[in-house]
Amino acid sequence: MFRLDIPSIMTDMLILWPRVLQIMISIHCWLLFFILVGCAQCSFDNHQHNGTHHHEYCVLGAGPSGLQMGYFLAKAKRDYIILERNSGPGSFYNKFPRHRKLISINKIYTGKHNREFNMRHDWNSLLSDKPDLLFKKVSTDFFPSADALPLYLSMYVKELGLKVRYGVDIGRIRAVPSATGDTYVLTDQHASDYRCSVLLVATGLWVPQKVEFMGSDLVEEYESISTNPDDYKDQAVLILGKGNSAFETAQSISTRASRVHMLSSSPVRLAWQTHYVGDLRAVNNELLDTYQLKSLDGIAEVKLNKIAITQLIDQGVTSGEMKKRKLYLAVNKYIQGQKQKNSSSVTGEELPGYYVDNFAMRKPYDRVIGCLGFRFNFSIFDSSARPPKSDNAKGRLPGLTPWYEGKNTPGLFVLGTASHSRDYRQSAGGFIHGFRYTARVVHRVLEQRYHNNKWKSTTLKTSQLQSWILKRISESSGMYQMFEMLVDVILLRGSHCEYVEEFPVQALPQFSTVSGHEVSHHGMIILLFQYGKNKNVDFLGKDRAQTEWTEAWLSNFLHPVLYYFDTLPTEADMKMRPSRWPLPRPKAIHHMIEDFLAEWDSPKSHIQPLRRFLEHCMDTDLRTFYADSCFRLALTHRKPPLFCQQGYMKQQGVTRNNQLWQQVHGTVMEHTNRDAHNSGADPAFSSYLAHAGAAVSSGLKLNL
């Protein structure tokens, strides 16, 4: 018989209880540990999606301009981040242009090895300190495929180690007041915030531009049309727009379509006539041939808000079949009760052909395609951070200050194509070969404003100025591409000068604030490139170019121009400047004669007139001399020429070579000897200054 020994069991339990309690405590500790780890992981994940990231500079967009700014910020060792909503850089070019050919030239062979000069003809590369980080590494085509650009930009990011965060889709931007000014807060799709002191918007133009009119819903859009020419076989197509995207589309389908007509409010503007790279380029203008040679294609002008795209009413056709019916171009004034119409259907009596039997576009179309370009995306900015719309470009671009800061949005700068409002239809600021330099302008503005680093300048002896100007004219790419917009500012200081490169001309009244440099009582010289102002020139006619330096002010093609001011131009001066002039009327002006080779280095036509102009502005002798000539002048004159003072008198100079002397004795020295005995100005030079609308030189005071 089994007998339960209660006292013994109780004794055993008392002995084992401490061990059981220890095990239970251990289990609870491990459970608590796992709970804490899980909470910490959740907190980390929530921080990744809902946290706040702080940076000094936020660059919105990893297109060409955003990456260009990223390079400058990285080089200056600033705290920055580039935010990109897509999975790689330059994503716009994965789709556009739709027919995959860029119109930015890629001229690899120039006959020169000067890197700065070659950038004049490389319209796709970005600036960097790596001499081989150029677009030609991914394409050798003169007009490259658009697919090459994202490839190049990816290489640019990788080789420079730029800080880019992909997959960040910013949906809202607001400005929050802080002790040091507005802070910009960018919120992404995960509700994460990015707070930055300076916001650099490089989103480009990607929102399709549309015009609302009766029947606009029947228009196919450029961003969604088929790019297969066979899909347009034997069809009549009407294209709205006459820019490069419209002509690119027309050129692609014209070999299959029965006829292609193009319609917009303004006539065709050819880039080779207007000198504006955004106008119609020759690579896209084949349809002009078929139009002018009467091969079924054509172009016409009418304001798009006065038209309608319609279908004829047919009582026997269902609504589904109506979508496949022919499309007619109608004019509002012929449509009865237009405001009351809820559809695009019209009767035959409402078509223009009913009233004008030879109406140019009376025949129906199978398709209507809209190619009206793109506009800036204003929707992501709330009222505290939204820049205003520009006065030009039909309000498609943001309004900016001359240094590319949003008007009424301090600390928010716009880069790239979207900054084109400052030089719209004037220069190249809407394209890579232009905005790579305006991005550098913005970076120099930031360095001066926030880090007290003056705008980069070079200090030169006055006797070195002419040579430096000739060097800049011969190779500078920024001034050359951003003609009439970026200028070299020469601050005269008496025996020396400060040379400030590529300053935005429209910001000259604020020069001291923006650059950190002061203008002295000696005045300043502004150097820029510009085209002639005669818009009635036949640019293929036999009299299209000037060849005599005394007629340089009549030059029609791109050429250097120097403006001399004794004081800094004011905002009032800039507003009162002559029509189409980039600057107010100066004290003196000098046009260097246009050159067929774009090389301004000819002794008689280019260099000597430049020297006489500089001598006039600075009231000193800028002739150059060999060391033995300086020795003789030092013995025979109380004050030798400036070149000798700053060279030979400081144990510098070149000894004359007899063989070289014999070769140039009949040319250069003839002019030098004549100048040495002539205290008055060259009559031709004085006449030239008068024609150019500037002060006439009254002679040179050499104080010999």
XYZ file of C-alpha atoms in Angstrom:
704
model
C 0.000 0.000 0.000
C 1.311 3.318 -1.125
C 1.853 5.887 1.571
C 2.345 9.582 0.932
C 5.149 11.061 3.046
C 3.961 14.655 3.374
C 6.750 15.923 5.628
C 9.388 14.592 3.236
C 7.793 16.282 0.207
C 7.566 19.571 2.009
C 11.199 19.322 2.898
C 12.185 18.676 -0.749
C 10.105 21.630 -1.976
C 11.724 23.948 0.478
C 15.118 22.800 -0.753
C 14.251 23.234 -4.501
C 12.295 26.503 -4.253
C 15.314 28.889 -4.464
C 16.458 27.165 -7.678
C 12.966 27.406 -9.239
C 12.785 31.064 -8.298
C 16.185 31.701 -9.901
C 15.061 30.047 -13.150
C 11.869 32.102 -13.219
C 13.783 35.323 -12.699
C 16.166 34.409 -15.555
C 13.240 33.721 -17.882
C 11.661 37.083 -17.044
C 14.971 38.862 -17.636
C 15.365 37.325 -21.079
C 11.767 38.211 -21.974
C 12.384 41.806 -20.881
C 15.597 41.925 -22.932
C 13.844 40.800 -26.118
C 11.034 43.264 -25.538
C 13.519 46.137 -25.141
C 15.448 45.108 -28.252
C 12.230 44.967 -30.249
C 11.180 48.386 -29.022
C 14.587 49.800 -29.875
C 14.366 48.353 -33.392
C 10.897 49.803 -33.820
C 12.149 53.156 -32.603
C 15.053 52.989 -35.075
C 12.750 52.104 -37.959
C 10.357 54.888 -37.041
C 13.272 57.315 -36.909
C 14.299 56.267 -40.407
C 10.829 56.937 -41.769
C 9.544 59.693 -39.510
C 12.718 61.278 -38.160
C 14.305 64.633 -38.968
C 17.576 65.027 -40.840
C 19.608 68.222 -40.484
C 21.957 69.589 -43.140
C 23.462 72.964 -43.911
C 22.631 72.611 -47.591
C 19.883 70.560 -49.230
C 20.060 70.084 -53.001
C 16.732 68.938 -54.429
C 17.274 66.894 -57.575
C 20.162 64.794 -58.900
C 20.085 66.087 -62.437
C 23.060 67.853 -64.047
C 22.675 71.110 -62.105
C 22.122 69.380 -58.766
C 25.219 67.242 -59.223
C 27.225 70.263 -60.359
C 26.315 72.084 -57.156
C 27.079 68.916 -55.179
C 30.611 68.975 -56.588
C 31.198 72.567 -55.472
C 29.782 71.904 -51.991
C 31.857 68.738 -51.598
C 35.014 70.537 -52.727
C 34.382 73.249 -50.118
C 33.765 70.536 -47.479
C 30.257 71.747 -46.668
C 27.501 69.742 -44.966
C 25.138 68.873 -47.812
C 22.816 66.188 -49.142
C 21.392 65.709 -52.652
C 17.833 64.331 -52.605
C 16.528 62.466 -55.666
C 13.098 60.871 -55.967
C 14.144 58.305 -58.562
C 16.668 55.461 -58.395
C 19.469 57.155 -60.331
C 20.773 60.550 -61.483
C 19.446 62.369 -64.536
C 16.230 60.330 -64.631
C 14.508 62.930 -66.848
C 16.755 61.834 -69.692
C 15.641 58.215 -69.396
C 12.482 59.347 -71.200
C 13.129 62.744 -72.739
C 13.652 63.794 -75.419
C 11.188 61.192 -76.624
C 13.060 60.457 -79.851
C 16.344 60.081 -77.980
C 18.643 62.544 -79.732
C 20.177 65.379 -77.729
C 20.668 68.744 -79.408
C 23.668 69.644 -77.235
C 26.829 69.299 -79.284
C 29.704 67.055 -78.299
C 32.651 68.344 -80.329
C 35.588 66.203 -79.255
C 38.213 67.364 -81.735
C 38.995 71.088 -81.651
C 42.661 71.061 -82.657
C 43.621 72.333 -79.198
C 44.563 70.776 -75.885
C 43.487 73.690 -73.709
C 40.836 72.193 -71.425
C 39.074 75.493 -70.736
C 38.875 76.315 -74.447
C 37.568 72.852 -75.296
C 34.683 73.301 -72.857
C 33.376 75.962 -75.222
C 32.487 73.136 -77.582
C 31.574 70.444 -75.053
C 27.967 71.130 -74.135
C 27.344 68.087 -71.941
C 30.239 67.753 -69.483
C 30.072 69.101 -65.947
C 32.869 70.999 -64.214
C 35.282 69.165 -61.927
C 38.948 69.003 -60.998
C 39.318 65.684 -62.848
C 40.510 66.505 -66.373
C 39.272 63.221 -67.843
C 35.800 63.236 -66.251
C 34.183 64.331 -69.499
C 31.122 63.325 -71.480
C 33.266 62.016 -74.327
C 34.036 58.972 -72.172
C 30.477 57.717 -72.746
C 29.773 59.016 -76.268
C 31.692 60.259 -79.290
C 28.581 61.263 -81.279
C 28.312 64.927 -82.219
C 24.609 64.841 -81.259
C 24.623 62.080 -78.626
C 21.857 59.715 -77.621
C 19.948 60.809 -74.531
C 20.747 57.431 -72.976
C 24.381 58.526 -72.620
C 23.590 61.357 -70.215
C 22.345 59.314 -67.211
C 25.341 57.035 -67.775
C 27.713 59.996 -67.637
C 25.997 61.455 -64.567
C 26.251 58.107 -62.752
C 29.964 58.055 -63.529
C 30.251 61.653 -62.272
C 28.599 60.770 -58.952
C 30.737 57.664 -58.449
C 34.113 59.199 -59.300
C 33.550 62.286 -57.144
C 31.856 60.419 -54.285
C 28.920 62.821 -54.137
C 26.367 62.398 -51.339
C 23.147 61.481 -53.117
C 20.129 59.874 -51.435
C 17.835 58.189 -53.943
C 14.171 57.256 -53.522
C 13.356 60.440 -51.575
C 10.224 61.994 -53.076
C 9.736 65.431 -51.546
C 6.056 66.354 -51.538
C 6.051 69.482 -49.414
C 8.480 72.335 -48.769
C 7.873 74.984 -46.133
C 9.873 77.760 -44.497
C 10.116 77.904 -40.710
C 11.437 81.065 -38.989
C 14.579 80.593 -36.899
C 17.084 82.761 -35.050
C 19.389 82.930 -38.087
C 16.653 83.329 -40.708
C 14.279 80.938 -42.402
C 14.976 77.222 -42.214
C 13.545 75.104 -45.005
C 11.774 71.871 -44.102
C 11.334 69.241 -46.819
C 8.913 66.381 -46.155
C 9.155 63.136 -48.130
C 6.745 60.271 -48.874
C 7.582 58.586 -45.534
C 6.845 61.766 -43.534
C 10.570 62.205 -42.857
C 11.730 65.812 -42.628
C 14.941 67.297 -43.992
C 15.803 70.633 -42.391
C 18.366 72.871 -44.058
C 19.579 76.439 -43.766
C 19.912 76.786 -47.543
C 17.741 75.057 -50.123
C 19.069 74.621 -53.659
C 16.264 73.595 -56.011
C 17.506 71.669 -59.045
C 14.319 69.906 -60.118
C 14.381 71.203 -63.680
C 11.241 71.546 -65.794
C 9.226 68.351 -66.048
C 5.537 69.286 -65.625
C 3.966 69.293 -69.132
C 2.787 72.702 -70.295
C -0.831 72.578 -71.441
C -3.333 75.016 -72.880
C -6.999 74.513 -72.112
C -9.408 74.956 -75.000
C -12.492 73.252 -76.367
C -11.467 69.717 -77.362
C -8.111 69.791 -75.547
C -9.033 66.378 -74.126
C -8.706 64.965 -77.661
C -5.051 66.013 -77.857
C -2.356 63.366 -77.338
C 0.553 64.630 -75.269
C 4.253 64.538 -76.124
C 5.147 62.622 -72.973
C 2.833 59.699 -73.828
C 2.715 59.410 -77.630
C 4.071 56.432 -79.521
C 7.596 56.937 -80.861
C 7.165 54.202 -83.485
C 6.820 55.931 -86.880
C 4.807 53.006 -88.240
C 1.976 53.879 -85.870
C 1.397 57.020 -87.947
C 1.351 55.308 -91.315
C -0.781 57.222 -93.837
C -2.263 59.425 -91.111
C -2.800 63.178 -91.149
C -1.265 64.668 -88.006
C -1.574 68.132 -86.476
C 1.169 69.103 -83.993
C 0.621 71.961 -81.549
C 3.906 73.782 -80.922
C 6.963 74.782 -82.943
C 9.833 74.176 -80.535
C 12.453 71.461 -80.729
C 10.179 68.816 -79.197
C 7.491 69.559 -81.791
C 9.916 69.449 -84.726
C 11.654 66.385 -83.292
C 8.265 64.623 -83.327
C 7.395 65.890 -86.795
C 10.737 64.731 -88.175
C 10.263 61.276 -86.704
C 6.792 60.648 -88.166
C 6.974 62.577 -91.451
C 8.324 59.590 -93.385
C 5.156 57.606 -92.558
C 2.428 60.219 -92.082
C 0.460 61.399 -95.088
C 0.862 65.008 -93.990
C 2.129 66.845 -90.919
C 0.927 70.322 -90.010
C 2.294 72.417 -87.165
C 0.451 75.162 -85.326
C 1.445 77.683 -82.660
C 0.993 81.350 -81.780
C 4.438 82.468 -82.966
C 6.482 81.902 -86.142
C 9.393 79.487 -86.282
C 12.543 80.930 -84.713
C 15.771 79.434 -86.033
C 18.674 79.166 -83.589
C 21.257 80.124 -86.205
C 19.365 83.381 -86.780
C 18.503 84.297 -83.201
C 21.741 82.931 -81.632
C 19.543 81.396 -78.932
C 20.299 77.704 -78.506
C 16.738 76.969 -77.329
C 15.215 77.949 -80.663
C 14.781 75.458 -83.487
C 18.054 73.695 -84.213
C 19.069 72.621 -87.714
C 19.277 68.981 -86.598
C 15.479 69.003 -86.149
C 14.261 71.252 -88.970
C 13.842 68.835 -91.916
C 10.122 69.620 -92.053
C 10.941 73.178 -93.152
C 12.281 71.652 -96.367
C 9.134 69.677 -97.078
C 7.018 72.737 -96.250
C 8.922 75.189 -98.431
C 9.294 72.666 -101.253
C 5.534 71.962 -101.118
C 5.616 68.310 -100.161
C 2.350 68.149 -98.180
C 3.692 69.369 -94.815
C 3.084 72.877 -93.472
C 3.207 75.328 -90.569
C 0.746 78.037 -89.501
C 0.204 80.577 -86.725
C -2.804 81.148 -84.483
C -3.240 81.630 -80.736
C -4.093 78.301 -79.175
C -6.687 79.796 -76.849
C -8.685 80.797 -79.931
C -8.940 77.317 -81.456
C -10.926 74.157 -80.798
C -10.286 70.546 -81.723
C -13.659 69.162 -82.768
C -15.518 66.231 -84.278
C -18.449 66.477 -86.660
C -21.827 65.552 -85.221
C -23.236 62.385 -86.789
C -26.547 61.168 -85.385
C -25.885 57.630 -86.523
C -22.572 57.211 -84.650
C -22.263 55.920 -81.067
C -20.132 57.678 -78.445
C -17.527 54.884 -78.639
C -17.224 55.302 -82.388
C -16.980 59.088 -81.975
C -13.574 58.648 -80.378
C -12.274 57.221 -83.652
C -13.771 59.934 -85.838
C -11.700 62.520 -87.715
C -10.605 65.645 -85.874
C -11.170 69.135 -87.237
C -9.471 72.376 -86.358
C -12.109 74.960 -85.530
C -11.980 78.628 -84.562
C -13.924 79.863 -81.544
C -15.665 82.710 -83.319
C -17.501 80.318 -85.629
C -18.757 77.985 -82.895
C -22.281 78.761 -81.697
C -22.894 78.793 -77.936
C -19.380 77.592 -77.148
C -19.673 78.294 -73.431
C -22.744 76.084 -73.200
C -21.192 73.156 -75.056
C -20.300 70.124 -72.951
C -18.562 68.258 -75.790
C -16.282 68.916 -78.720
C -18.877 67.989 -81.317
C -19.815 70.622 -83.915
C -21.849 70.878 -87.061
C -20.402 71.516 -90.488
C -21.677 75.108 -90.316
C -19.402 75.726 -87.320
C -16.151 74.851 -89.121
C -13.980 77.605 -90.628
C -14.164 75.979 -94.076
C -17.875 76.752 -94.205
C -17.076 80.489 -94.177
C -13.647 80.506 -95.861
C -13.539 77.840 -98.520
C -9.753 77.919 -98.842
C -9.077 77.831 -95.088
C -5.546 76.419 -94.767
C -6.410 73.647 -92.321
C -9.840 72.683 -93.580
C -8.973 69.008 -94.039
C -9.536 66.650 -91.075
C -6.781 65.018 -89.014
C -6.389 61.536 -87.634
C -4.385 62.721 -84.613
C -3.542 65.939 -82.814
C -0.362 65.967 -80.686
C 0.574 68.606 -78.123
C 4.287 69.475 -77.859
C 4.195 72.629 -75.760
C 7.209 72.089 -73.512
C 7.445 71.904 -69.739
C 7.103 74.162 -66.713
C 8.437 74.391 -63.166
C 6.651 72.400 -60.459
C 5.351 75.044 -58.028
C 2.938 72.621 -56.305
C 5.423 71.213 -53.758
C 5.997 74.625 -52.153
C 3.573 75.988 -49.602
C 2.940 79.725 -49.400
C 5.849 80.340 -47.000
C 8.458 78.952 -49.414
C 7.008 79.384 -52.892
C 8.952 81.689 -55.236
C 6.747 83.833 -57.477
C 6.245 83.100 -61.143
C 8.549 84.938 -63.526
C 7.350 87.807 -65.674
C 8.709 86.123 -68.793
C 8.380 82.610 -70.262
C 4.594 82.809 -69.743
C 5.081 82.269 -66.019
C 6.521 78.783 -66.524
C 9.646 79.622 -64.495
C 10.219 80.949 -60.967
C 11.061 84.609 -60.486
C 14.653 85.036 -59.289
C 17.095 87.715 -58.233
C 20.176 88.349 -60.407
C 22.106 85.897 -58.176
C 19.465 83.142 -58.654
C 17.800 83.424 -55.256
C 14.020 83.200 -55.195
C 12.312 86.564 -54.900
C 10.786 86.808 -51.416
C 12.347 83.454 -50.437
C 15.753 84.230 -48.879
C 18.021 81.207 -48.680
C 16.196 79.378 -51.472
C 18.168 79.284 -54.731
C 17.141 77.793 -58.067
C 19.628 75.994 -60.303
C 19.684 74.583 -63.803
C 16.956 74.862 -66.416
C 14.508 76.338 -63.911
C 16.849 79.321 -63.360
C 16.566 80.293 -67.025
C 14.190 83.173 -66.261
C 17.251 85.404 -65.712
C 18.417 84.973 -69.327
C 15.347 83.545 -71.066
C 15.772 83.659 -74.847
C 19.039 85.599 -74.367
C 21.795 83.183 -73.390
C 22.483 79.528 -72.533
C 21.381 79.457 -68.874
C 18.706 76.840 -69.548
C 21.193 74.274 -70.824
C 24.083 72.295 -69.357
C 26.784 74.318 -71.096
C 25.325 77.445 -69.487
C 24.001 76.446 -66.078
C 27.165 74.595 -65.080
C 28.617 78.110 -64.794
C 25.597 79.734 -63.121
C 25.758 76.929 -60.520
C 29.312 78.076 -59.820
C 28.002 81.634 -59.494
C 25.505 80.501 -56.852
C 28.212 78.630 -54.955
C 30.422 81.731 -54.882
C 27.467 83.738 -53.590
C 26.970 81.169 -50.812
C 30.647 81.191 -49.884
C 30.666 84.981 -49.559
C 27.360 85.246 -47.701
C 27.609 82.343 -45.270
C 31.348 81.687 -44.957
C 32.869 85.139 -45.573
C 34.940 83.904 -48.521
C 35.285 86.633 -51.103
C 34.549 85.963 -54.746
C 37.630 84.429 -56.348
C 39.910 87.096 -57.827
C 43.414 87.474 -59.247
C 45.667 90.407 -58.328
C 47.631 91.679 -61.331
C 50.120 94.416 -62.005
C 48.626 96.966 -64.334
C 51.290 96.099 -66.920
C 50.009 92.486 -66.893
C 46.367 93.358 -67.493
C 46.385 93.323 -71.290
C 47.954 89.860 -71.432
C 45.455 88.514 -68.905
C 42.509 89.946 -70.837
C 43.782 88.346 -74.044
C 44.147 85.032 -72.208
C 40.562 85.184 -70.936
C 39.227 86.165 -74.339
C 41.092 83.287 -75.965
C 40.004 80.472 -73.648
C 37.260 81.423 -71.181
C 34.254 79.132 -71.550
C 31.869 80.573 -68.947
C 31.907 84.084 -70.425
C 31.756 82.660 -73.942
C 28.717 80.429 -73.335
C 26.862 82.799 -70.999
C 27.398 85.785 -73.274
C 25.984 89.095 -72.037
C 25.165 87.432 -68.695
C 28.472 86.502 -67.019
C 31.190 89.155 -67.135
C 34.739 89.627 -65.941
C 35.049 92.625 -63.616
C 38.408 94.422 -63.547
C 38.776 96.598 -60.448
C 41.373 99.266 -61.135
C 43.642 100.115 -58.184
C 46.278 102.371 -59.736
C 49.502 100.384 -60.081
C 47.610 97.081 -59.849
C 44.125 95.666 -60.349
C 41.886 92.874 -59.103
C 40.434 90.569 -61.729
C 37.074 89.006 -60.758
C 35.840 86.293 -63.117
C 32.317 85.435 -64.291
C 30.143 87.751 -62.228
C 26.412 88.004 -63.107
C 26.030 91.254 -64.998
C 22.543 91.980 -63.671
C 23.916 91.950 -60.103
C 26.472 94.708 -60.741
C 24.644 97.316 -58.605
C 25.089 94.918 -55.644
C 28.649 94.007 -56.624
C 30.313 94.812 -53.288
C 27.707 92.936 -51.237
C 27.598 89.872 -53.467
C 31.333 89.549 -54.183
C 32.951 91.047 -51.089
C 35.156 93.339 -53.234
C 35.035 97.144 -53.195
C 35.202 99.487 -56.187
C 37.845 102.204 -55.856
C 37.898 105.747 -57.266
C 39.983 104.428 -60.185
C 36.872 102.797 -61.606
C 36.294 99.443 -63.258
C 36.351 97.715 -66.639
C 33.711 95.121 -67.562
C 34.627 92.444 -70.117
C 31.956 90.341 -71.801
C 31.025 88.648 -75.047
C 28.054 89.876 -77.027
C 26.399 89.682 -80.413
C 25.592 92.703 -82.546
C 22.286 94.470 -81.947
C 21.209 94.811 -85.566
C 18.345 92.333 -85.854
C 17.848 92.988 -89.577
C 21.105 91.370 -90.626
C 21.066 88.631 -93.233
C 23.331 86.202 -91.373
C 24.098 84.364 -94.608
C 24.422 87.490 -96.750
C 27.763 88.640 -98.119
C 27.883 91.725 -95.852
C 27.161 89.808 -92.660
C 30.561 90.405 -91.009
C 32.951 93.309 -90.402
C 36.687 93.035 -91.009
C 38.079 96.516 -90.215
C 38.868 97.164 -86.550
C 37.631 100.759 -86.849
C 34.186 99.304 -87.646
C 34.276 96.813 -84.763
C 31.258 98.428 -83.096
C 29.194 97.213 -86.070
C 30.179 93.561 -85.526
C 27.238 91.171 -85.821
C 28.707 87.924 -84.534
C 29.965 87.049 -81.062
C 32.882 89.269 -80.065
C 34.485 90.705 -76.881
C 33.389 94.118 -75.624
C 34.961 96.177 -72.818
C 33.030 98.828 -70.854
C 34.822 101.392 -68.678
C 32.947 102.954 -65.731
C 34.432 105.450 -63.298
C 31.771 104.500 -60.720
C 29.719 101.396 -60.084
C 26.442 101.407 -62.092
C 23.338 101.757 -59.923
C 20.009 99.972 -60.231
C 18.578 103.130 -61.787
C 21.414 103.125 -64.344
C 20.668 99.492 -65.225
C 16.985 100.245 -65.766
C 17.822 103.207 -68.015
C 20.356 101.372 -70.186
C 19.884 101.575 -73.975
C 17.570 99.045 -75.576
C 19.125 95.558 -75.865
C 22.343 96.722 -74.163
C 23.547 94.496 -71.292
C 24.984 97.524 -69.451
C 24.347 101.275 -69.141
C 26.216 103.654 -71.410
C 29.805 103.763 -70.052
C 32.499 106.425 -69.996
C 34.279 104.499 -72.747
C 33.583 101.324 -74.699
C 35.715 99.105 -76.900
C 34.469 96.447 -79.315
C 37.079 93.960 -80.516
C 36.378 93.208 -84.160
C 34.530 89.933 -84.762
C 36.828 87.185 -85.980
C 36.038 84.355 -88.391
C 38.237 81.962 -86.365
C 37.017 83.322 -83.003
C 40.670 84.026 -82.144
C 41.299 87.589 -81.037
C 45.100 87.636 -81.208
C 45.986 89.631 -84.334
C 48.565 92.361 -83.503
C 47.047 95.155 -85.582
C 43.320 94.332 -85.579
C 42.944 93.095 -82.005
C 45.896 93.693 -79.679
C 46.946 97.241 -80.530
C 43.382 98.713 -80.371
C 42.884 96.932 -77.049
C 46.090 98.445 -75.664
C 45.121 101.954 -76.749
C 41.724 101.554 -75.082
C 43.281 100.404 -71.800
C 45.777 103.268 -71.941
C 42.897 105.680 -72.410
C 40.986 104.252 -69.426
C 43.957 104.113 -67.062
C 45.774 107.198 -68.370
C 49.119 105.425 -68.606
C 51.534 103.887 -71.101
C 51.076 100.111 -71.464
C 53.625 99.454 -74.190
C 56.004 96.542 -73.610
C 59.793 96.864 -73.906
C 62.879 94.664 -73.979
C 65.233 94.970 -71.036
C 67.810 96.981 -72.988
C 65.135 99.472 -74.060
C 64.075 99.868 -70.421
C 67.714 100.455 -69.501
C 67.996 103.247 -72.061
C 64.658 104.815 -71.019
C 65.653 104.674 -67.355
C 68.777 106.700 -68.187
C 67.043 109.287 -70.358
C 63.661 109.827 -68.627
C 62.745 110.873 -65.123
C 59.941 108.283 -65.058
C 60.275 105.246 -67.346
C 57.146 103.548 -68.778
C 55.027 101.438 -66.439
C 56.128 98.158 -68.021
C 59.757 99.015 -67.188
C 58.834 100.154 -63.673
C 57.047 96.889 -62.867
C 59.467 94.661 -64.747
C 62.999 95.799 -65.529
C 63.307 98.036 -62.449
C 62.521 94.926 -60.349
C 65.194 92.876 -62.107
C 62.789 91.278 -64.592
C 62.690 91.441 -68.362
C 63.721 89.803 -71.630
C 66.862 90.713 -73.540
C 66.343 91.547 -77.202
C 67.294 88.804 -79.669
C 69.010 90.249 -82.771
C 67.484 87.748 -85.189
C 64.027 88.306 -83.803
C 64.635 92.043 -83.856
C 65.405 91.955 -87.579
C 62.226 89.985 -88.309
C 59.881 92.370 -86.518
C 61.792 95.631 -87.041
C 59.747 96.580 -90.071
C 56.375 95.973 -88.403
C 56.027 96.044 -84.652
C 58.891 98.472 -83.927
C 57.552 100.850 -86.539
C 54.364 101.181 -84.494
C 56.332 101.382 -81.229
C 58.597 104.188 -82.482
C 55.636 106.081 -83.835
C 53.805 105.822 -80.520
C 56.906 106.940 -78.582
C 57.016 110.259 -80.477
C 53.270 110.858 -80.594
C 51.653 112.323 -77.473
C 48.202 112.508 -79.086
C 45.707 109.712 -79.695
C 45.511 107.732 -82.917
C 42.922 109.637 -85.031
C 41.369 106.341 -86.158
C 41.020 105.240 -82.559
C 39.324 108.492 -81.534
C 36.931 108.196 -84.469
C 36.215 104.594 -83.499
C 35.355 105.558 -79.910
C 33.007 108.285 -81.117
C 31.099 105.871 -83.394
C 30.854 103.393 -80.534
C 29.010 105.940 -78.429
C 31.820 106.429 -75.897
C 34.094 109.217 -74.774
C 36.914 110.191 -77.149
C 40.474 109.839 -75.929
C 42.192 113.208 -75.576
C 45.660 111.735 -75.633
C 47.949 109.822 -73.315
C 49.799 111.492 -70.480
C 52.953 109.445 -70.189
C 54.779 111.747 -67.712
C 58.138 110.942 -69.343
